[in-house]
Structure formats: C-alpha cells, structure tokens
Coordinates of C-alpha atoms in Angstrom, one line a residue:
X293 CA -5.3 14.4 -4.7
X294 CA -8.7 14.5 -3.4
X295 CA -9.2 11.9 -0.6
X296 CA -13.0 11.8 -1.1
X297 CA -15.3 9.3 -1.6
X298 CA -14.7 9.1 -5.3
X299 CA -11.2 7.5 -4.6
X300 CA -13.1 4.7 -1.9
X301 CA -14.4 3.9 -4.0
X302 CA -11.9 3.5 -6.8
X303 CA -9.4 1.2 -4.9
X304 CA -12.1 -0.6 -3.4
X305 CA -11.7 -3.2 -1.2
X306 CA -7.6 -2.7 -1.8
X307 CA -7.2 1.0 0.4
X308 CA -5.4 0.3 2.9
X309 CA -5.7 3.5 4.8
X310 CA -5.3 7.5 3.1
X311 CA -4.3 10.3 4.8
X312 CA -3.8 14.4 4.6
X313 CA -1.5 16.7 6.9
X314 CA 1.0 19.3 6.5
X315 CA 5.1 17.5 7.9
X316 CA 6.7 19.8 9.4
X317 CA 9.8 17.8 8.4
X318 CA 9.4 17.6 4.9
X319 CA 9.6 13.0 6.0
X320 CA 6.9 10.0 5.4
X321 CA 8.1 7.2 6.6
X322 CA 7.3 4.2 5.8
X323 CA 8.0 1.2 8.2
X324 CA 7.2 -2.2 10.1
X325 CA 5.8 -0.1 13.8
X326 CA 8.7 -1.3 15.4
X327 CA 11.6 -0.8 13.0
X328 CA 15.1 0.0 14.3
X329 CA 16.2 1.2 10.5
X330 CA 18.4 4.5 11.3
X331 CA 19.0 5.4 7.8
X332 CA 22.1 7.0 8.7
X333 CA 23.6 7.0 5.4
X334 CA 20.7 9.4 3.6
X335 CA 21.2 11.7 2.6
X336 CA 17.7 13.7 1.1
X337 CA 19.5 16.7 -0.8
X338 CA 20.7 14.0 -2.8
X339 CA 17.5 11.7 -2.9
X340 CA 14.1 12.0 -2.6
X341 CA 14.0 8.1 -0.9
X342 CA 15.5 5.7 1.1
X343 CA 15.3 2.7 1.8
X344 CA 16.1 0.2 4.4
X345 CA 15.3 -3.6 4.8
X346 CA 12.2 -2.4 7.3
X347 CA 11.3 1.2 6.6
X348 CA 11.0 3.5 3.7
X349 CA 11.8 7.0 4.2
X350 CA 10.3 9.0 1.2
X351 CA 11.1 13.7 1.2
X352 CA 7.4 15.1 0.9
X353 CA 6.6 18.7 0.4
X354 CA 7.2 21.4 3.8
X355 CA 4.3 22.6 6.0
X356 CA 4.6 25.8 4.3
X357 CA 4.4 24.9 1.3
X358 CA 0.4 23.3 2.2
X359 CA -0.7 19.3 3.2
X360 CA 0.5 16.3 1.6
X361 CA -1.6 13.9 0.3
X362 CA -1.1 9.5 1.3
X363 CA -2.6 6.4 -0.5
X364 CA -1.9 2.5 0.6
X365 CA -3.0 0.3 -1.9
X366 CA -2.6 -3.2 -2.4
X367 CA -1.0 -4.5 -6.3
X368 CA -1.9 -3.8 -8.7
X369 CA -1.9 0.4 -9.5
X370 CA -2.8 2.2 -12.2
X371 CA -0.1 5.3 -11.3
X372 CA 0.7 6.3 -14.8
X373 CA 0.4 9.9 -13.4
X374 CA 2.3 9.9 -10.5
X375 CA 6.8 8.8 -10.9
X376 CA 8.3 6.0 -9.8
X377 CA 10.0 7.4 -6.4
X378 CA 11.1 3.8 -5.0
X379 CA 10.9 0.0 -6.3
X380 CA 11.6 -2.5 -3.8
X381 CA 11.1 -4.9 -1.1
X382 CA 9.8 -4.6 2.7
X383 CA 10.4 -7.3 5.5
X384 CA 7.8 -6.5 8.0
X385 CA 7.9 -7.7 12.1
X386 CA 3.8 -8.5 11.5
X387 CA 1.0 -7.7 8.9
X388 CA 1.1 -4.4 9.8
X389 CA 2.5 -1.1 8.1
X390 CA 2.9 2.1 10.0
X391 CA 2.8 5.1 7.5
X392 CA 3.2 8.8 9.4
X393 CA 5.4 11.4 9.7
X394 CA 8.1 12.2 12.6
X395 CA 4.9 14.6 14.3
X396 CA 2.7 12.5 14.3
X397 CA 1.0 15.1 11.9
X398 CA -0.6 11.8 10.3
X399 CA -0.3 8.7 12.0
X400 CA -2.1 5.6 9.8
X401 CA -0.9 2.3 11.6
X402 CA -2.4 -0.6 8.7
X403 CA -3.3 -4.0 9.0
X404 CA -1.5 -5.7 5.7
X405 CA -1.8 -9.1 4.0
X406 CA 2.2 -10.0 4.5
X407 CA 4.8 -9.4 6.8
X408 CA 6.9 -9.7 3.4
X409 CA 6.0 -7.0 0.6
X410 CA 6.8 -5.8 -3.3
X411 CA 6.5 -2.2 -2.5
X412 CA 6.5 1.3 -4.7
X413 CA 6.3 4.5 -4.2
X414 CA 5.5 6.9 -6.2
X415 CA 4.3 10.7 -6.7
X416 CA 4.2 13.9 -8.2
X417 CA 7.6 15.2 -7.9
X418 CA 10.7 13.8 -8.5
X419 CA 12.1 15.9 -5.1
X420 CA 9.4 16.7 -2.9
X421 CA 6.2 15.4 -3.6
X422 CA 2.4 16.8 -1.7
X423 CA 1.0 13.3 -3.1
X424 CA 2.1 9.6 -2.5
X425 CA 0.3 6.4 -3.6
X426 CA 2.1 3.2 -2.0
X427 CA 1.4 0.0 -3.6
X428 CA 1.8 -3.1 -2.5
X429 CA 1.8 -6.8 -3.5
X430 CA 3.6 -10.5 -3.3
X431 CA 7.2 -11.2 -3.8
X432 CA 7.8 -12.9 -6.6
X433 CA 8.3 -17.0 -5.2

C-alpha cells in the first residue's frame, strides 16, 4: 500500500487518516478514545479480528516482518482487492476514532462524521495483514 499523494487524491475528502508503522505486538486497535472493551474472550490464534461495542482488535503483521499500512476512509469504498475481515458496528462516545497499536508506533485520533458507525475492515491477508483499510459508514435507519 502506498500512502502517498496519489492515495490521498484517490480518497479525497473521504480520507480520515492513514499511517505506516511497525507493530511490535501484531495488534491494531480501532476504538473509541475512551474504550473500555477488554476483548477477554478473544483468541488471536483462532480468529484474526475481534469486535466489541466500541472497539475492534485486528491481528496484523509483527514488526520483524515489516511495516503495516493503515487507511481509514468514509464509505463508499472500492476495496475488492482486499479480504473483508470484519463487518459490524462501532459505537463511539463522541465522533472521534482512535487507531493505534499498544506501543503507539502508530497513533491516530481522527474526527469522524457520527458516533454510531457501520464499520468494515479489509486486509490483504486473512490472518496477519500488511495492509488494512477501515471503512466507516452510516447505519441504516
């Protein structure tokens, strides 16, 4: 994934944020900034993604294998080249989303359109992705 001016131009004003980092623990967190989800029942060996009411944990490539590119955009998005890893909802306490790894090698806090969102997460691998696209959209009424 090239996080460059061409990508920014492609997503235009639908781009919330993007980054490229090495993830020591192989964990990407997508959450409300004040999330209290503990994901205690998650077994990363059995499933690569685990969602809670206000956060989603995603297994990604560990730092020894290279960096991971992460992009967050507003729907609609054409991401046919990637695998759908998660399709659900995320409820934020305010219209802001935190995207980070536990060591804060990547740490984005982006304002988003609404507090309740449809969320789809795509990756290039079903177990430990090197490219992740987070797509937020409005929930059906």
